[in-house]
Coordinates of C-alpha atoms in Angstrom, one line a residue:
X1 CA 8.2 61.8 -23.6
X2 CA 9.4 58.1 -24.3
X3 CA 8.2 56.8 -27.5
X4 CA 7.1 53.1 -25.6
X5 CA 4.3 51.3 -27.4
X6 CA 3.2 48.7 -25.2
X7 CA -0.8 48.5 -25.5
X8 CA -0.3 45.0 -26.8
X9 CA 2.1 43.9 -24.8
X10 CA 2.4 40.5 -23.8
X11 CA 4.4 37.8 -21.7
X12 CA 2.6 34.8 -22.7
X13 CA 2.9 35.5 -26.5
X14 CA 5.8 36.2 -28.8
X15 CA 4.3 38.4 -30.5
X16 CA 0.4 40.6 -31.4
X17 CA 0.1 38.2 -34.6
X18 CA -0.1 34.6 -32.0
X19 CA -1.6 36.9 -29.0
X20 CA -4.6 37.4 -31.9
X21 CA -4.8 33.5 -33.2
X22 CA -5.3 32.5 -29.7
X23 CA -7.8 35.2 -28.9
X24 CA -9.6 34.6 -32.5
X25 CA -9.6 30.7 -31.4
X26 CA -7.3 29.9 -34.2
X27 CA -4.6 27.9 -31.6
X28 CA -6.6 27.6 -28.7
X29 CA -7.8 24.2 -28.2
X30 CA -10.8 22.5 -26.7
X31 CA -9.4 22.0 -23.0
X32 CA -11.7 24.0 -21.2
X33 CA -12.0 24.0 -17.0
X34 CA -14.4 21.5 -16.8
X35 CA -11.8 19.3 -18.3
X36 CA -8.7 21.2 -15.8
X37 CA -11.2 20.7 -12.8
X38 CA -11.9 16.5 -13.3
X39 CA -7.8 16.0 -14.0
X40 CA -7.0 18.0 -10.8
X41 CA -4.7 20.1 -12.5
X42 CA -7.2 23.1 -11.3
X43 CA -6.6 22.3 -7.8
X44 CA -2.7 22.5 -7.6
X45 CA -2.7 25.8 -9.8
X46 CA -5.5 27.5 -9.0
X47 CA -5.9 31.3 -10.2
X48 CA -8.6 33.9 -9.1
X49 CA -8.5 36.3 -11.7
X50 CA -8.8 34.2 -14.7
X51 CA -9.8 30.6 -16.2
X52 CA -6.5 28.3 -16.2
X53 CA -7.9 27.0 -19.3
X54 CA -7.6 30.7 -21.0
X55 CA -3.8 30.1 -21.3
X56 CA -3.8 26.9 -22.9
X57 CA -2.6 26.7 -26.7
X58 CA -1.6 24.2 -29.3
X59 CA 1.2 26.7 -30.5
X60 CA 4.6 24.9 -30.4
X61 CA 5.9 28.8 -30.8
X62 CA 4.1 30.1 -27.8
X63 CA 4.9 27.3 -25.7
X64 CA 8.5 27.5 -26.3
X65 CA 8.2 31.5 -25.9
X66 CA 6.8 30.2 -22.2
X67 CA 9.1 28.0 -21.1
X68 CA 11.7 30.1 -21.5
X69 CA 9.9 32.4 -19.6
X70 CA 9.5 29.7 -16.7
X71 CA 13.1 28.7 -17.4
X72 CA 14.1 32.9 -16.1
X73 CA 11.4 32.8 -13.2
X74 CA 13.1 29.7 -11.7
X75 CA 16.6 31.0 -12.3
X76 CA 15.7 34.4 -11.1
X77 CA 13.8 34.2 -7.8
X78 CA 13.6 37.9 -8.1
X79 CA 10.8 37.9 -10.7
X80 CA 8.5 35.8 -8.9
X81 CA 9.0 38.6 -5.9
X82 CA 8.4 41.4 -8.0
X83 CA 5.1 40.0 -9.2
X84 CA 4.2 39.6 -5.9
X85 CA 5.2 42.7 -4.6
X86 CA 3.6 44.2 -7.6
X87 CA 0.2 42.2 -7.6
X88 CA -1.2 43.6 -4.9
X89 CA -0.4 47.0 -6.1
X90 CA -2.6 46.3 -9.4
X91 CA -5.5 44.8 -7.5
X92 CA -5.8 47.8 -5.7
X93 CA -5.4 50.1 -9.1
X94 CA -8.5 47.6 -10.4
X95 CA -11.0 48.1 -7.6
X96 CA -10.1 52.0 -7.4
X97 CA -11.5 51.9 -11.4
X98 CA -14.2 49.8 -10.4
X99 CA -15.6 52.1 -7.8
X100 CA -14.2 55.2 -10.0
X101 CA -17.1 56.9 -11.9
X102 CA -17.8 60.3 -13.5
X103 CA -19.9 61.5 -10.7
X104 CA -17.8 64.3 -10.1
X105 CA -17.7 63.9 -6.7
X106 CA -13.9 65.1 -4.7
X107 CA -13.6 61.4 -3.6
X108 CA -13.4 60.6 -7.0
X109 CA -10.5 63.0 -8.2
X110 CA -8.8 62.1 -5.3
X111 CA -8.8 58.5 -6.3
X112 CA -8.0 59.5 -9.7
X113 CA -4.7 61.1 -8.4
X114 CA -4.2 57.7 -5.7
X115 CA -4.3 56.0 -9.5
X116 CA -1.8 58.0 -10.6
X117 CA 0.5 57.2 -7.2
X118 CA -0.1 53.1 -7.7
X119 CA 0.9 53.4 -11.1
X120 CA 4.0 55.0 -10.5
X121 CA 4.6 52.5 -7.5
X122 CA 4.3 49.7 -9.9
X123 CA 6.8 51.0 -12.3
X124 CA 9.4 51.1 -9.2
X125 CA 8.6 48.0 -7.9
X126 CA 9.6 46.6 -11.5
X127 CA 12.3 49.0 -12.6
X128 CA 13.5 48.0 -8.9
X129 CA 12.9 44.2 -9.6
X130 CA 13.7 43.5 -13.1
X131 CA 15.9 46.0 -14.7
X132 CA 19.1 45.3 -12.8
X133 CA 19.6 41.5 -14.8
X134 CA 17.9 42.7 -18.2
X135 CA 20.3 41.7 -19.8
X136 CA 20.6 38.6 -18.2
X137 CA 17.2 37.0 -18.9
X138 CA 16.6 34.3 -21.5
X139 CA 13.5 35.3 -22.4
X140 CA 12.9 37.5 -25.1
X141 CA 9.4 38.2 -22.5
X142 CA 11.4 39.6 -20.0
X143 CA 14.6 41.2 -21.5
X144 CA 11.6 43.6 -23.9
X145 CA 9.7 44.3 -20.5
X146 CA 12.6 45.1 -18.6
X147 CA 14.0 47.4 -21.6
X148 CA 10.7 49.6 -21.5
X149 CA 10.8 49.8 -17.9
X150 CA 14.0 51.0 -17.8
X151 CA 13.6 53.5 -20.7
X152 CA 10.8 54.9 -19.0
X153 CA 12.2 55.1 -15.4
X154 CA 15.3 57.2 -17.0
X155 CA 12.9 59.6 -19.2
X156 CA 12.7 63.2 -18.5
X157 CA 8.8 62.7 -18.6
X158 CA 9.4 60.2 -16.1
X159 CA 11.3 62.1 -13.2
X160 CA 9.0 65.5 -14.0
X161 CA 5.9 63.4 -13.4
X162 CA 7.4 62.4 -10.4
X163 CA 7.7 65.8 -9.2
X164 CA 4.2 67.1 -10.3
X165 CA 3.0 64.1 -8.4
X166 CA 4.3 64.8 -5.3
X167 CA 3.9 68.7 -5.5
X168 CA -0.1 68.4 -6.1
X169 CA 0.0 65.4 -3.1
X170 CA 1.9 68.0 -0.8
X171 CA -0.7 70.5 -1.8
X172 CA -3.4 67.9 -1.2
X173 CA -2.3 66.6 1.6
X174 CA -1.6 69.6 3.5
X175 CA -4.8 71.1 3.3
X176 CA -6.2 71.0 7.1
X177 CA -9.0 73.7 6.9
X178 CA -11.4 76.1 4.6
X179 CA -12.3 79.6 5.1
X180 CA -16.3 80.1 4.3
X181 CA -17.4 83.5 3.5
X182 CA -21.1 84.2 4.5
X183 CA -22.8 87.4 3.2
X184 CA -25.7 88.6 5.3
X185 CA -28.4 90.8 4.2
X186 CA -30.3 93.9 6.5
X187 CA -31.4 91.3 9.0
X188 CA -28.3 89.4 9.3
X189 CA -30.0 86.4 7.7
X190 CA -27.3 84.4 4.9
X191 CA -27.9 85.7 1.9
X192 CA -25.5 83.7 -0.1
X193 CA -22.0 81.6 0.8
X194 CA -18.8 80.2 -0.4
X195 CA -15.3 78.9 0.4
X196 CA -13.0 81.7 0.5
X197 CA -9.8 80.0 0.7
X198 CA -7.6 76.8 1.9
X199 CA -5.3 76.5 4.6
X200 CA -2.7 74.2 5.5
X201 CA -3.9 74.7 9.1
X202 CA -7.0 74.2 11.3
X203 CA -8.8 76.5 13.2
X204 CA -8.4 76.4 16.5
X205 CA -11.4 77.6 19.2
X206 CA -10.7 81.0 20.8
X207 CA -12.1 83.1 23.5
X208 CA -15.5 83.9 21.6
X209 CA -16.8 86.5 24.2
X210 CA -13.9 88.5 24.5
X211 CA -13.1 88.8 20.6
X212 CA -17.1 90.0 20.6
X213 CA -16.5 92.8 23.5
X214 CA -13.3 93.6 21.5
X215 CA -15.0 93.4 18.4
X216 CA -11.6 91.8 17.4
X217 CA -12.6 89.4 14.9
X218 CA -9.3 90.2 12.2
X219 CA -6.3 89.2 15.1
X220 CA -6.2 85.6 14.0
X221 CA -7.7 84.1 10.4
X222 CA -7.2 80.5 12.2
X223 CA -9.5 81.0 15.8
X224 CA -12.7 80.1 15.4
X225 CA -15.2 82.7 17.0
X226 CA -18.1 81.1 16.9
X227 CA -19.3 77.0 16.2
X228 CA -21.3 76.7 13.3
X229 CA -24.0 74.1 14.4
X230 CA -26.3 73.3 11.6
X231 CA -27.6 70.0 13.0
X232 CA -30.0 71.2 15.7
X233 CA -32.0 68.6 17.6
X234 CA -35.5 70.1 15.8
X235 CA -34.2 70.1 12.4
X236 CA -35.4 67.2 9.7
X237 CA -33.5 65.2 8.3
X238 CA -33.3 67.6 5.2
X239 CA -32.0 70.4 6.7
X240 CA -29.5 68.6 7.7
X241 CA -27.9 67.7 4.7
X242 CA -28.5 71.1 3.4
X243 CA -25.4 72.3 4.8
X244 CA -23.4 69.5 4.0
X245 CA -24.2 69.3 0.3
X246 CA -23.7 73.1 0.1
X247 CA -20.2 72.8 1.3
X248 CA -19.4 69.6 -0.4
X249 CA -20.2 71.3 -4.1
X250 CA -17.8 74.2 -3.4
X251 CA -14.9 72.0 -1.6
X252 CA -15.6 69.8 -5.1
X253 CA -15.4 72.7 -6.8
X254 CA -11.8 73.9 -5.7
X255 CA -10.5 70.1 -6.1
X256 CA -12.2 69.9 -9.2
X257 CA -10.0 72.6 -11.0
X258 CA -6.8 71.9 -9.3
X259 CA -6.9 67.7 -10.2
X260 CA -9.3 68.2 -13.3
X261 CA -6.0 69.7 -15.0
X262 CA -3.9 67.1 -13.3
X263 CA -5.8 64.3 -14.6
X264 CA -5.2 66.1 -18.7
X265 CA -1.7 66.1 -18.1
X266 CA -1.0 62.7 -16.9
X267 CA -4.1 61.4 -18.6
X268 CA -2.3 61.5 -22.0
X269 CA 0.8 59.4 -20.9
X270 CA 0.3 57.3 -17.3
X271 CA -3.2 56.3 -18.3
X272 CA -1.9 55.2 -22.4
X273 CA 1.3 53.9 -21.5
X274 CA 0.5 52.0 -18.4
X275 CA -2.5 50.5 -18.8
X276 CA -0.4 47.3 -20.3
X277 CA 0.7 46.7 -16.3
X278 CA -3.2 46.0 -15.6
X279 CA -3.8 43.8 -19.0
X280 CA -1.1 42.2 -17.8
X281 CA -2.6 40.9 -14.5
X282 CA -4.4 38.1 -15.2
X283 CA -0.8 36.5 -16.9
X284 CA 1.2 37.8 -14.3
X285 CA -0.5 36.0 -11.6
X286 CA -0.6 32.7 -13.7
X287 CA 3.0 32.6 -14.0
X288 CA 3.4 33.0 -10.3
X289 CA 1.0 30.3 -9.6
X290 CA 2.8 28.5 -12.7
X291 CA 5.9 28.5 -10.8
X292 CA 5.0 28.0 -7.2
X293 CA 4.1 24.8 -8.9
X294 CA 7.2 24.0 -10.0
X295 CA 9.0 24.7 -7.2
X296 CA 6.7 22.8 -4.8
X297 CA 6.9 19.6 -6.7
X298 CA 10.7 20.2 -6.9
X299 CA 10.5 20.3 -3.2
X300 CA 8.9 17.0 -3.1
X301 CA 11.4 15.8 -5.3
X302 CA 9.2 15.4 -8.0
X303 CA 11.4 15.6 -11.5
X304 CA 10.4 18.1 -14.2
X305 CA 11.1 17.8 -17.8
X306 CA 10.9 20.6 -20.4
X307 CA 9.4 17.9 -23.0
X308 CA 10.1 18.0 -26.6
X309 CA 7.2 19.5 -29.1
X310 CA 6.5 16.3 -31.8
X311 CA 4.4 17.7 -34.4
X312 CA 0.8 17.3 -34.0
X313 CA 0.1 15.3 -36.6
X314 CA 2.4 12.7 -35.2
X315 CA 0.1 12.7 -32.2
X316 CA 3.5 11.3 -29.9
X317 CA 3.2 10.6 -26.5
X318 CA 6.0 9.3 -24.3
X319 CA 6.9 9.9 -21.1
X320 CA 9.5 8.3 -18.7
X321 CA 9.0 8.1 -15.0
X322 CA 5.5 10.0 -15.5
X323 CA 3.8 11.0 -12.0
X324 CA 0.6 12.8 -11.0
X325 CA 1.5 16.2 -9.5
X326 CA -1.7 16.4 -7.6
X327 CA -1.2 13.0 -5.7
X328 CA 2.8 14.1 -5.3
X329 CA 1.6 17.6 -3.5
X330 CA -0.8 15.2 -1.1
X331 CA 1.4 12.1 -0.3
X332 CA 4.4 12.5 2.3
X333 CA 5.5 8.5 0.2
X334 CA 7.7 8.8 -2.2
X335 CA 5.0 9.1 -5.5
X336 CA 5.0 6.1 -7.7
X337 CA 6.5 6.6 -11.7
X338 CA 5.4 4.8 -14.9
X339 CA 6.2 4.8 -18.3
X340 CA 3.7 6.0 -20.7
X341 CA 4.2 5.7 -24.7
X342 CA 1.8 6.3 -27.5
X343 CA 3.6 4.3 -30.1
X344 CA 2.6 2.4 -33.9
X345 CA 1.4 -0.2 -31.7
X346 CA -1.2 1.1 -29.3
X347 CA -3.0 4.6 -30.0
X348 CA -5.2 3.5 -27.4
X349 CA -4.7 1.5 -24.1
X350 CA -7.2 0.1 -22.0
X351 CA -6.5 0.0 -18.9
X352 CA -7.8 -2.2 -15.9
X353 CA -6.7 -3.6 -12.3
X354 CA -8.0 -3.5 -8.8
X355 CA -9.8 -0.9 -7.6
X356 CA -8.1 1.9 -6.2
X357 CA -4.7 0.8 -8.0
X358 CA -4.1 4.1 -9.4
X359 CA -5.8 3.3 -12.6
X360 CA -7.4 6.7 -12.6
X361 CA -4.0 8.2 -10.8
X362 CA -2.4 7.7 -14.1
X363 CA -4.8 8.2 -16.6
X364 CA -5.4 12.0 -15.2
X365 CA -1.2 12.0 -15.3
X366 CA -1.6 11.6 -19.0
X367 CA -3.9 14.7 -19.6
X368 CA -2.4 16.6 -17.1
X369 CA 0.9 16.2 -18.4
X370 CA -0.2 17.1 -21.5
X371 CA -2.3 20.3 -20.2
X372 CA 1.2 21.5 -18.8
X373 CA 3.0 21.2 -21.6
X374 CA 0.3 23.1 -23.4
X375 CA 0.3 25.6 -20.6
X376 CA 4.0 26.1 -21.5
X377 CA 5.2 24.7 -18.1
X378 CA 7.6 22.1 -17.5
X379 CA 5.8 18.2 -17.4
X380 CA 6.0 15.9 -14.2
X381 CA 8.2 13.6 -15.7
X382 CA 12.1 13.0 -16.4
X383 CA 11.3 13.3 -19.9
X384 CA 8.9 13.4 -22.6
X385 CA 7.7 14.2 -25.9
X386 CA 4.6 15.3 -26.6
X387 CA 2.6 16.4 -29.5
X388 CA 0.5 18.8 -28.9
X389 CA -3.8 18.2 -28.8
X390 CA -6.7 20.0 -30.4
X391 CA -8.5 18.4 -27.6
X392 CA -9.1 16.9 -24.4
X393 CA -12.1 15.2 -23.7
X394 CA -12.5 13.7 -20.3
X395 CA -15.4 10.6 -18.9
X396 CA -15.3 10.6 -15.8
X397 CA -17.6 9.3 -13.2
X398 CA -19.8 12.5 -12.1
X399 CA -22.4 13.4 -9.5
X400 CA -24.4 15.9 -11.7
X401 CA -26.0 13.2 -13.7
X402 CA -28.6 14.0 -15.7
X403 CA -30.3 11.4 -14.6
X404 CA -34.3 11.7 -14.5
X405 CA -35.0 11.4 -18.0
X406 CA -32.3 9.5 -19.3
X407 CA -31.4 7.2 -16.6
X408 CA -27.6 6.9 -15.6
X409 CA -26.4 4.5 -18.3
X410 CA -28.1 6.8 -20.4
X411 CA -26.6 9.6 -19.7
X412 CA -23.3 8.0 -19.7
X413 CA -23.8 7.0 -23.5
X414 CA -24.9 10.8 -23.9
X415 CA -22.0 12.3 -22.9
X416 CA -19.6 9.8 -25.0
X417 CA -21.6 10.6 -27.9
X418 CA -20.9 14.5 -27.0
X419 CA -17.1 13.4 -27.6
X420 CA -17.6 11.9 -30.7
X421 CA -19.2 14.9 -32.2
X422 CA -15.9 16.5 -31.7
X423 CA -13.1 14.8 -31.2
X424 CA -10.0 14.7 -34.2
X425 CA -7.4 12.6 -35.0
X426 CA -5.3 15.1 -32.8
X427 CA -7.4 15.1 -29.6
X428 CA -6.7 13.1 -26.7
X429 CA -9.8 11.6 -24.5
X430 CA -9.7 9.8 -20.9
X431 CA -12.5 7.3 -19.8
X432 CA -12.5 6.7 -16.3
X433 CA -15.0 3.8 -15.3
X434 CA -17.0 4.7 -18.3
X435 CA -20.3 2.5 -18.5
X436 CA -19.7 1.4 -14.8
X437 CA -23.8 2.2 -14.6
X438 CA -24.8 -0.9 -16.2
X439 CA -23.9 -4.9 -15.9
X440 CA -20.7 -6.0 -17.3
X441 CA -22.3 -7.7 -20.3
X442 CA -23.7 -4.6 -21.3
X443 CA -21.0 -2.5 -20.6
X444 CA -18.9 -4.7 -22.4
X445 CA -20.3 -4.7 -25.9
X446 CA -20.7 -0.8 -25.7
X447 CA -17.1 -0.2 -24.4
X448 CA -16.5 -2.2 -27.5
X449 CA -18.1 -0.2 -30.0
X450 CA -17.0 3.2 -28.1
X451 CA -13.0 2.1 -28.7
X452 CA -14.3 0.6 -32.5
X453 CA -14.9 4.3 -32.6
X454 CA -12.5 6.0 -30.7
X455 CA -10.1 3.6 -32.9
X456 CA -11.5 5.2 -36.1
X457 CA -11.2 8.6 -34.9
X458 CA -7.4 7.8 -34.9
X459 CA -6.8 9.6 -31.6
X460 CA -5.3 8.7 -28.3
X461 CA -7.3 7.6 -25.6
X462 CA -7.0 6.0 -22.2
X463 CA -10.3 3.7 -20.9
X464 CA -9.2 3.4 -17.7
X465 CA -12.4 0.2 -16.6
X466 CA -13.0 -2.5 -14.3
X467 CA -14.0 -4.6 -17.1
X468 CA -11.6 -6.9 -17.0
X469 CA -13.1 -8.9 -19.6
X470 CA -12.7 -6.2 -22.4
X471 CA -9.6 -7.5 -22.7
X472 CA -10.4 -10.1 -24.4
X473 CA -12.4 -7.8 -27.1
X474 CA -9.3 -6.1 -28.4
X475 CA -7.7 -8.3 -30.7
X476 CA -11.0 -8.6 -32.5
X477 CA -12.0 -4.5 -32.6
X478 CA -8.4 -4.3 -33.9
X479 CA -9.0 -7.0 -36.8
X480 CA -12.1 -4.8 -37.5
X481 CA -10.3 -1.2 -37.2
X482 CA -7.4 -2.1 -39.0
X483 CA -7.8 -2.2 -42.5
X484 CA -10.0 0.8 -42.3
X485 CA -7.0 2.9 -41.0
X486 CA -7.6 2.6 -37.0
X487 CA -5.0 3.3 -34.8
X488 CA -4.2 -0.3 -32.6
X489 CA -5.3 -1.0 -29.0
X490 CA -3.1 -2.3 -26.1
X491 CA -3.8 -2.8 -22.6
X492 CA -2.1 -1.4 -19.7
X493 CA -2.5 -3.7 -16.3
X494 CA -2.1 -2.0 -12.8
X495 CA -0.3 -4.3 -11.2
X496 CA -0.1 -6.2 -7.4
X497 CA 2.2 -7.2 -5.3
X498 CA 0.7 -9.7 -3.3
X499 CA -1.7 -10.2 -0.9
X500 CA -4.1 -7.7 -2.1
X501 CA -1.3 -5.0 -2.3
X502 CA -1.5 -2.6 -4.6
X503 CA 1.6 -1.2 -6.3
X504 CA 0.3 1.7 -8.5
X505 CA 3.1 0.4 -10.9
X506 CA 1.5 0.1 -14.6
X507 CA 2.6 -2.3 -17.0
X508 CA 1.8 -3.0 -20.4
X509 CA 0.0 -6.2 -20.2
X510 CA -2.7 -8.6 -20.9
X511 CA -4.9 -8.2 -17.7
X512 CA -5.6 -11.0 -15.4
X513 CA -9.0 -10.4 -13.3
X514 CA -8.7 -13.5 -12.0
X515 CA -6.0 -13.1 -10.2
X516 CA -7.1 -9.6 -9.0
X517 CA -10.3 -10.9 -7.1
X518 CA -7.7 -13.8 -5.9
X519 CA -5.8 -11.4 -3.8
X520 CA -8.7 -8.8 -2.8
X521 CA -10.5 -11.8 -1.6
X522 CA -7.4 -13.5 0.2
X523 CA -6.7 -9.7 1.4
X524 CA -10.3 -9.1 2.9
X525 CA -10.2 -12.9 4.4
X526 CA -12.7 -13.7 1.6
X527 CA -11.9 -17.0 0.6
X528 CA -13.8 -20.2 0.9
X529 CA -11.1 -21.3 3.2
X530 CA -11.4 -18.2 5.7
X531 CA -14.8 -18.0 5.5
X532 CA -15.5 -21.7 6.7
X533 CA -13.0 -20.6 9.3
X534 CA -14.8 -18.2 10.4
X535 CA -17.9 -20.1 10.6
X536 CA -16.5 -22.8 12.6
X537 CA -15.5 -20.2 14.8
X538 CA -18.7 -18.4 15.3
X539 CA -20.3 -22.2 15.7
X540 CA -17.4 -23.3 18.6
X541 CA -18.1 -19.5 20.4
X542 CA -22.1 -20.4 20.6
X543 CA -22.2 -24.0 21.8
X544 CA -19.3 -22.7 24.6
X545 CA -22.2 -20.0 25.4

């Protein structure tokens, strides 16, 4: 028997000492789906058996160890058909043990030995898949899993279980009838029953009265002489299962020696040594998913950029030609880039511009950016470096307000102050339209105080607003951040290009609302000079009337 120890086997972590910090919450961070779901980055890699948010680490070794993993899955389209040949095959494996118990019943040890046949399918389906470029892959992920796959395929053990399999499914299989003996007391009544053998054929009806004239009943062990009719129209509903239970406990019987020793046999090996293939499910699927992505926003023409890891107490954040994968996937346009740097002169942009600029377009680019390089996936960008978060903490504009007690703007304030109980130097945390609840005078001053705080924290943030007028603030929340060690604010401005146009191009910019309302009004014939138009008009059409 192969000596293959792969009960903590893993494709998503170099080794069982990072698999464990992640699991103990050591290098996970606090992204959870929530946060995935109000990005969008949920909706273009959705998974079924598993939270996305389960795979997301500030590890700079495990997300390496990933995307070389990606890097072999793109390269080798054969991996991503193997997982999905193979998928299916452990799905099946995980509802047979969910509907698998110790009832003893022969449905059950029959499933136990259709376990046993899926198992063995999934090992060819990767031996078949994998093994022939093992030593091909870059990956140290998949050159180790192909290695074991192919040490097992070309055991001994391996091509005897083969052949035990199929001599007890032959056996199994070919089993078409039973013989029941019936002992009979003085006045013929049953006295007592039981299965006397099995046969690989069934019985077939004969010529009852002459065998009875003939009193020929030992010519043929396969011609029925006489229906057994248990279900008579005046029986209850109990005598009628009599029968069927009695037969069912001795055809349970028979199976239940033959597969009972089966089950020890394989039970000891299959069941140990396999089990990894189902554990492995969950990570299987999310690098299919993971790389569907990929290759639809390749498709697209989207660029992707395996981004460089800045330490995470750098807190770096640059990106060239940044996009929004979500928006690519939707849009048949070509999808509008920006530049996005977290430098020593901005830790924190505010951003503003006309509504539906793509002012919340970009700032969900940011975190989702991010997210993916945290997944270990390739960002939607032509290139970036990126420092890994403890955090991301989303504001976005909701429609599960807890509203009744604390009134919208309250609840607003709640959930910023949630934020502040957590967030770190290292976290990175998205307002979009934040305090949009209140007036603008309001909102102002505690927009204000939030990115006083947010500034303190020393983290990076984008407030993505409509208050144009914060602008204005951020020269003097910098002059009282600054010499207590917060990080400086900027603003970002998404730009027009006349006549109410938008261009979803961001630049780094002081923002001009002015001009804003001056197109969207010009745009939505809104002017003074329009609107007397329009008067006169409606005034000339009545007195014609």
């Amino acid at each position: 028997m192969p000596d293959l120890d792969l009960k903590d086997f893993s494709l998503l972590y170099p080794d069982g000492e990072s698999k464990h910090a992640h699991l103990s919450g050591e290098c996970t961070p606090l992204i959870d789906e929530f946060t995935l779901d109000e990005l969008g980055l949920s909706e273009v890699l959705p998974l079924k058996n598993s939270r996305l948010c389960d795979f997301v680490t500030k590890d700079p070794e495990v997300i390496r160890y990933r995307e070389e993993i990606f890097e072999d899955m793109l390269a080798f389209d054969e991996i991503g058909k193997t997982f999905n040949k193979l998928l299916p095959v452990l799905y099946d494996i995980t509802e047979l043990r969910r509907l698998e118990a110790d009832s003893g019943d022969t449905a059950d040890y029959l499933s136990s030995m259709t376990e046993i046949e899926l198992y063995i399918s999934s090992i060819d389906v990767l031996h078949s898949g994998l093994c022939a470029h093992k030593s091909d892959y870059k990956s140290a992920a998949f050159r180790h899993l192909a290695a074991h796959i192919a040490e097992l395929v070309e055991s001994d053990y391996y091509a005897e279980l083969n052949d035990k399999l199929a001599e007890l499914t032959n056996r199994v299989r070919e089993i078409k009838s039973v013989t029941i003996g019936v002992n009979l007391d003085a006045q013929l009544r049953p006295k007592d029953a039981g299965v006397l053998s099995i046969n690989p054929e069934s019985f077939r009806s004969g010529d009852t009265l002459q065998k009875i004239l003939h009193l020929n009943f030992k010519s043929d062990a396969y011609t029925c002489i006489a229906e057994l009719v248990p279900f008579g129209k005046k029986q209850t509903d109990n005598q009628k299962t009599a029968l069927s239970l009695a037969f069912n406990s001795a055809i349970n019987e028979v199976y239940r020696q033959s597969l009972r020793s089966w089950k020890r046999i394989v039970q000891t090996y299959v069941l140990e040594n396999t089990d990894f293939l189902l554990n492995l499910l969950p990570e299987l699927e999310f690098l299919v998913k993971g790389t569907n992505l990929i290759r639809a926003l390749g498709i697209k023409g989207g660029r992707l950029a395996v981004p460089t890891i800045a330490p995470a107490e750098e807190r770096a954040f640059s990106a060239t030609a940044l996009y929004n994968p979500a928006v690519a996937l939707k849009i048949e346009d070509e999808v509008v880039t920006n530049d996005i740097s977290f430098d020593e002169k901005a830790g924190i942009y505010v951003l503003t511009g006309p509504n539906r600029g793509g002012k919340s377009v970009v700032t969900c680019a940011v975190g989702i950016a991010l997210a993916m390089m945290q997944l270990g996936l390739p960002v939607p960008a032509a290139d970036a470096v990126i420092s890994p978060a403890d955090a991301i903490f989303t504001h976005f504009p909701t429609g599960a307000d807890d509203t009744i007690d604390k009134g919208r703007l309250g609840e607003e304030c709640a959930r910023l102050g949630e934020i502040f109980d957590l967030v770190t130097d290292q976290s990175l945390v998205l307002l979009d339209e934040s305090l949009s609840s209140t007036g603008s005078f309001e909102a102002s001053y505690i927009a204000a105080e939030v990115l006083a705080g947010l500034s303190r924290a020393g983290c990076r943030a984008i407030f993505s607003t409509h208050l144009h007028e914060l602008a204005a603030e951020i020269e003097s929340i910098n002059a009282r951040t600054a010499p207590e060690g917060g990080v400086p604010i900027d603003t970002l401005v998404a730009g027009m290009e006349g006549e109410g146009k938008r261009s979803f191009r961001i630049h780094r910019a002081k923002p001009d609302g002015k001009s804003y309302a001056r197109d969207i009004a010009a745009r939505y014939g809104l002017t003074y000079d329009t609107i007397l138009a329009k008067i006169h008009k409606n005034t000339s059409a009545e007195k014609e009337a």
